[in-house]
Short mmCIF file of C-alpha atoms in Angstrom, two decimals:
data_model
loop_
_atom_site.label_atom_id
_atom_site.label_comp_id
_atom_site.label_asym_id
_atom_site.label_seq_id
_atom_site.Cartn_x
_atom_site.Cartn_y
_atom_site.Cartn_z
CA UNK A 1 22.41 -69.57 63.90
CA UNK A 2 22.41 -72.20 61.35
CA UNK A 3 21.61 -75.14 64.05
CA UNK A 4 18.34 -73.03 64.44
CA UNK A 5 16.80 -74.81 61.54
CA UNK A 6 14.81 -78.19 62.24
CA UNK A 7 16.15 -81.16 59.99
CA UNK A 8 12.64 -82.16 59.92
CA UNK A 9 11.05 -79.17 58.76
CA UNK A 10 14.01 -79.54 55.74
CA UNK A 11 13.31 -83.11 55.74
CA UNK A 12 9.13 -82.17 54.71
CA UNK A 13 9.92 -80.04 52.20
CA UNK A 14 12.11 -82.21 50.36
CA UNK A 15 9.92 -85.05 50.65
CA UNK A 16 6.53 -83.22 49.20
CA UNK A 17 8.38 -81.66 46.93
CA UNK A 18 9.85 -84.81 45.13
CA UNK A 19 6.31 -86.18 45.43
CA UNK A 20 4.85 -82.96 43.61
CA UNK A 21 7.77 -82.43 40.96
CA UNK A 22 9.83 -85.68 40.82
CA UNK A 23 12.48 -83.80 39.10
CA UNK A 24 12.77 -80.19 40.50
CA UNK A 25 16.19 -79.15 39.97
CA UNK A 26 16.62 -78.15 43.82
CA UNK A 27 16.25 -81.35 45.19
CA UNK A 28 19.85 -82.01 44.00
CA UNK A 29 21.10 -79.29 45.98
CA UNK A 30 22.82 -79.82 49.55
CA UNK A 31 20.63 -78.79 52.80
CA UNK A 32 23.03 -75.21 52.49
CA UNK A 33 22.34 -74.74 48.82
CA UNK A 34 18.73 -75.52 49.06
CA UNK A 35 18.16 -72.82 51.88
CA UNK A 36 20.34 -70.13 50.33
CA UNK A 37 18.21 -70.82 47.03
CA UNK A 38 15.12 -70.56 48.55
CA UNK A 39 15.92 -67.27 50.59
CA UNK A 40 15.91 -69.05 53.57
CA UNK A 41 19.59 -68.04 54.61
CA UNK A 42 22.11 -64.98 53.32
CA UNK A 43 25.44 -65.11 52.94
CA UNK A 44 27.35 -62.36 55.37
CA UNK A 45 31.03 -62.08 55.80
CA UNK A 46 31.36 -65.33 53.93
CA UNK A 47 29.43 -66.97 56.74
CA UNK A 48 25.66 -68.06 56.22
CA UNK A 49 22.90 -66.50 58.64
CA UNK A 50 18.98 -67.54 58.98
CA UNK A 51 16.93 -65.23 57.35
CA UNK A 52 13.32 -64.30 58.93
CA UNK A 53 11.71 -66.38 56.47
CA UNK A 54 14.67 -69.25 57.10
CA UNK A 55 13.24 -69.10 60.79
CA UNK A 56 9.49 -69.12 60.15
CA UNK A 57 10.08 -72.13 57.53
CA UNK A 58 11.93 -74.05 58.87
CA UNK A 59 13.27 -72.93 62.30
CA UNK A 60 12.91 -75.11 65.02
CA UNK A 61 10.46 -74.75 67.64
CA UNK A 62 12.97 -73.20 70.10
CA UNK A 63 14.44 -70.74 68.42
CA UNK A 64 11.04 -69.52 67.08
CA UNK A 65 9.74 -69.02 71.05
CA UNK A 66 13.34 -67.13 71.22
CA UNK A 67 13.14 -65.15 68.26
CA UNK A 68 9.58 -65.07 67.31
CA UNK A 69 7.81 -65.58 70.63
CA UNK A 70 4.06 -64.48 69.50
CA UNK A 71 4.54 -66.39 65.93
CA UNK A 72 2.42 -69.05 66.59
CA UNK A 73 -1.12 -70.50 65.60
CA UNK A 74 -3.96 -70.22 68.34
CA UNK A 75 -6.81 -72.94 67.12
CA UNK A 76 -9.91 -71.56 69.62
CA UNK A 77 -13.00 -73.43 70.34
CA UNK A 78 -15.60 -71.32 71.80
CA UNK A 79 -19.25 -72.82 72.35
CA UNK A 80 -21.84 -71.09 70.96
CA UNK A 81 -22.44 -68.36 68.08
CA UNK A 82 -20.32 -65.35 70.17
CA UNK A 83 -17.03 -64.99 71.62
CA UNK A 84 -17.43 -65.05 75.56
CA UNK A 85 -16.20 -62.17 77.14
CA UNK A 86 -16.97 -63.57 80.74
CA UNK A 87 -13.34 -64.88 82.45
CA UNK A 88 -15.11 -67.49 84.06
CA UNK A 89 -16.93 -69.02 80.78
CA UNK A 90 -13.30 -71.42 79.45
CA UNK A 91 -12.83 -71.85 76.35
CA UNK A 92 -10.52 -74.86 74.87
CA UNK A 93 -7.12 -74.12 72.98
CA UNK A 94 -4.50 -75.22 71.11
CA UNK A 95 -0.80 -73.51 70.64
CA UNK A 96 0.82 -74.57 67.72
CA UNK A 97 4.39 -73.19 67.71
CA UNK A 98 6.22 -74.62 65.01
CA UNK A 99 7.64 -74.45 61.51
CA UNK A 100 5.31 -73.18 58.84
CA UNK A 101 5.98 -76.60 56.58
CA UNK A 102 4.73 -78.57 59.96
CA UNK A 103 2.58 -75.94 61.76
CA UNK A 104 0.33 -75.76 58.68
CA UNK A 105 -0.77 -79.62 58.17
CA UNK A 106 -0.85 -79.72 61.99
CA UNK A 107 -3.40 -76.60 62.08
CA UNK A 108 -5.61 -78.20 58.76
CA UNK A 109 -5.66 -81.58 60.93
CA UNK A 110 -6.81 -80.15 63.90
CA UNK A 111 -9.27 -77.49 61.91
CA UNK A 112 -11.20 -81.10 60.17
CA UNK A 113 -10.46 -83.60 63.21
CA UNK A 114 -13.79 -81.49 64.83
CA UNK A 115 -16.00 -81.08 61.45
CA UNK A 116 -18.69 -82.82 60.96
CA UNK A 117 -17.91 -85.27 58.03
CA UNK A 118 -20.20 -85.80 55.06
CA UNK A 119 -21.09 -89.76 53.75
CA UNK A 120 -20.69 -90.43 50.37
CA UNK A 121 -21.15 -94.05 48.87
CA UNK A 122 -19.60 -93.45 44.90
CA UNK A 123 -21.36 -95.19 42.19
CA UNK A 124 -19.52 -99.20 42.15
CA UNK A 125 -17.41 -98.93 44.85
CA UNK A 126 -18.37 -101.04 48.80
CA UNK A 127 -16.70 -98.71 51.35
CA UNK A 128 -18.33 -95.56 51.83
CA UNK A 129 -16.13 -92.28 52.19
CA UNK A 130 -16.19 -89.49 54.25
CA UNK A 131 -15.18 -85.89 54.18
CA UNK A 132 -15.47 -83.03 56.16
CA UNK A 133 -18.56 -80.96 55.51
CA UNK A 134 -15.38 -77.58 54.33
CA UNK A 135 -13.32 -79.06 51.45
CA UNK A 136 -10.16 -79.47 53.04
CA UNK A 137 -8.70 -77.15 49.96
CA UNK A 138 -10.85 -74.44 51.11
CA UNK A 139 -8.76 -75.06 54.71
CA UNK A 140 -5.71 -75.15 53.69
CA UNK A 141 -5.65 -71.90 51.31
CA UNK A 142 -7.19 -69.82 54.34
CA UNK A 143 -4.35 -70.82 56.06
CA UNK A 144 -1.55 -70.53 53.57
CA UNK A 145 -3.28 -66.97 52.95
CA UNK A 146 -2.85 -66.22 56.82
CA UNK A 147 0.46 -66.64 56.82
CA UNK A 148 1.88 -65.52 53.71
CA UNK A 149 -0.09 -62.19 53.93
CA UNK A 150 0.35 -61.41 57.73
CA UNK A 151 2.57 -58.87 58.99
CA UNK A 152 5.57 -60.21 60.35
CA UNK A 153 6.69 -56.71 61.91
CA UNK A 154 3.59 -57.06 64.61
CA UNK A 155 3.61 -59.64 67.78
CA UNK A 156 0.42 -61.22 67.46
CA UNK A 157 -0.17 -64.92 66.77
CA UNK A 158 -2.44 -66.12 64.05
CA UNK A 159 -5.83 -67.01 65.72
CA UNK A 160 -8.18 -69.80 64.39
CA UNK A 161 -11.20 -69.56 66.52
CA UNK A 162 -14.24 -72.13 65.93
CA UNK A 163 -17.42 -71.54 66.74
CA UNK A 164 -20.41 -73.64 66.30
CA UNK A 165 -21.49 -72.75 62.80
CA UNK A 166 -18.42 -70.78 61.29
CA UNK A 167 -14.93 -71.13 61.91
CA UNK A 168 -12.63 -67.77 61.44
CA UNK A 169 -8.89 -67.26 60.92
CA UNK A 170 -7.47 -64.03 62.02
CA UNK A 171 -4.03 -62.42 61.34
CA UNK A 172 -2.29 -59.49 61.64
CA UNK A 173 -1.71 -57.13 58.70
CA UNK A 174 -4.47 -55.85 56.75
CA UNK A 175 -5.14 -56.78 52.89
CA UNK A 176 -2.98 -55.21 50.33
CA UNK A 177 -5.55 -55.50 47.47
CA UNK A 178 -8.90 -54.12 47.93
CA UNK A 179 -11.27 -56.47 49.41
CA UNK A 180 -14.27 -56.35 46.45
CA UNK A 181 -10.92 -57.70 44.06
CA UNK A 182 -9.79 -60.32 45.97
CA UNK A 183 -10.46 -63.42 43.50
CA UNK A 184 -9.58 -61.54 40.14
CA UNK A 185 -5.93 -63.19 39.12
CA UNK A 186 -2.85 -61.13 40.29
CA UNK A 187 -1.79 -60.86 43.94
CA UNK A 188 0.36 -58.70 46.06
CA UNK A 189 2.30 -60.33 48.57
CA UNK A 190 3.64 -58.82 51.74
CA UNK A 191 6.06 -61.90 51.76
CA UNK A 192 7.15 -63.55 48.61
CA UNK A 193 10.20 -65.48 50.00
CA UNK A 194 7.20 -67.41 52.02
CA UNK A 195 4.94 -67.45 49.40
CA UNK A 196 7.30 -68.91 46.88
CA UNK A 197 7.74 -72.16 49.18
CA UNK A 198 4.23 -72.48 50.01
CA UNK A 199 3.37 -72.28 46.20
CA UNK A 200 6.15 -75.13 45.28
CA UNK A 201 4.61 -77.43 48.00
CA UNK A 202 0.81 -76.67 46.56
CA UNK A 203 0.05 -75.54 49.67
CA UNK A 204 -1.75 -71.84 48.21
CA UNK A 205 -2.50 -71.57 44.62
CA UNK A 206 -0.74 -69.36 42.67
CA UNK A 207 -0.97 -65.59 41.34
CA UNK A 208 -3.54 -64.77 43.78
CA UNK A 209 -6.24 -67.27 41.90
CA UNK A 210 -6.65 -68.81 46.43
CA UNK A 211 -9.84 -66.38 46.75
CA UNK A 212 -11.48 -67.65 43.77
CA UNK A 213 -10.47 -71.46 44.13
CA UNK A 214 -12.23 -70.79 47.83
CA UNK A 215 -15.27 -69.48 46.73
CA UNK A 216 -15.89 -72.28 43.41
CA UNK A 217 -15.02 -75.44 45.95
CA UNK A 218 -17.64 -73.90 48.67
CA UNK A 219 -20.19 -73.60 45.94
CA UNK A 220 -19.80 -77.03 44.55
CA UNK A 221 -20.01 -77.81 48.11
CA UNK A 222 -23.23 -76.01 48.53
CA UNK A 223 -22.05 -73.94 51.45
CA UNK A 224 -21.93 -70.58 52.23
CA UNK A 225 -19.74 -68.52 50.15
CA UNK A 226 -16.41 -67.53 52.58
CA UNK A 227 -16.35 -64.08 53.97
CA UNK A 228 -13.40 -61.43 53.79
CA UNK A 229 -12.71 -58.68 55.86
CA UNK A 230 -9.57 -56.25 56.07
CA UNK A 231 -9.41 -53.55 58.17
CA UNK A 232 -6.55 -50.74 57.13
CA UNK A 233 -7.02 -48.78 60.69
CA UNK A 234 -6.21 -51.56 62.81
CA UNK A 235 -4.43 -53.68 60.24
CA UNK A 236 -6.35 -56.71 60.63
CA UNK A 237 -7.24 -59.38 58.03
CA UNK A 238 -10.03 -62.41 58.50
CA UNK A 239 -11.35 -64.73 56.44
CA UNK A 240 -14.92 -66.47 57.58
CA UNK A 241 -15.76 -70.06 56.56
CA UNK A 242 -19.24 -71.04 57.51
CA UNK A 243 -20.48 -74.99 58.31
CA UNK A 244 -24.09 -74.47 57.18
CA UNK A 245 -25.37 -75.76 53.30
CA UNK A 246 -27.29 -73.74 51.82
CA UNK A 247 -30.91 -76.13 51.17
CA UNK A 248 -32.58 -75.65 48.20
CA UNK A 249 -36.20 -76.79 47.58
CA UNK A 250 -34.81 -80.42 45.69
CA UNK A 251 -32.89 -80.54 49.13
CA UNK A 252 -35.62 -80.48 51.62
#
């Protein structure tokens, strides 16, 4: 139903999207004409109807548990290097069931809220800065890639699990490029209405150049380079970020 979309969800987009491109021709558009132009609704018998992609970007928290129930994002914090297979050994979570324009800055604040932060005093300035040890870019394209390239026809949730020196995000639906040309420009997406939105916010880069941007901002970084993994059989994708620099002799 139409009064399944959140107001605030709209209300976001319009908001970083003025910010990003002051004078993007859709911002002129009524809350009706904006969703119908971005695919988010379809016109049917005259009448307008949510699309799945209406739902997951801007549908409001209930009617994603009633439509969508296992679309969510599972942030996981397990202690130590392993997941613990023992029922008795608790591990803490977080269910984040909402929007994808306010699920994904909730899931990047909660991702660097528990990194270590790096201290930085630039040359001529008095306050020091601080950062989290993953550039937050590197955060936030592993999770735009989770959810524009996940499978939408399986029940699973999106799982960000933390461990102590990597953090991994897991999703349903395996890679649709081979995994040794992920990085080289060109991308196939399993959901371009979604990835369209998440482009025009600058939350993922563009024709498939996320790997690469990844990989250059955890070098400058000096951290390990990010991991990829896709698994056809059981249609499984996961990208590993890892919290250790790598020292070199300068370093020590």
């Amino acid at each position: 139903r139409m009064d399944d979309f959140d107001p605030a969800a709209l209300a976001q987009y319009r908001r970083v999207r003025q910010r990003l491109t002051p004078n993007a021709e859709e911002l002129a558009y009524s809350d009706d004409e904006l969703l119908e132009a971005l695919n988010a609704v379809r016109r049917v018998d005259a009448s307008l109807r949510p699309t799945l992609a209406g739902i997951l970007l801007f549908g409001k928290p209930m009617a994603l548990r009633r439509l969508l129930p296992m679309v969510k994002i599972d942030y996981i914090r397990v202690p130590g290097l392993e997941w613990i297979e023992d029922p008795h050994e608790r591990f803490q979570s977080v269910e984040i069931r909402k929007p994808l324009l306010l699920a994904l800055p909730l899931a990047e604040a909660t991702i660097i809220d528990e990194l270590p932060k790096g201290f930085q005093l630039p040359e001529g300035e008095l306050h020091s800065v601080q950062e989290p040890i993953v550039p937050r870019k590197v955060i936030r394209e592993a999770l735009a890639n989770a959810v524009m390239h996940r499978s939408y026809t399986q029940h699973s949730p999106i799982q960000i699990i933390r461990y102590s020196n990597r953090i991994e995000i897991r999703n349903v639906g395996h890679s649709l490029k081979p995994v040794a040309d992920l990085g080289i420009p060109g991308s196939r997406l399993r959901n371009p209405s979604l990835a369209a939105v998440l482009h025009d916010l600058n939350l993922a880069e563009a024709k498939g150049t996320g790997v690469r941007t990844m990989r250059r901002l955890a070098a400058e970084a000096g951290l390990t380079m990010p991991e990829f993994h896709s698994n056809r059989e059981a249609d499984e994708f996961c990208v590993t970020l890892f919290l250790h620099n790598l020292l070199t002799e300068d370093d020590h």
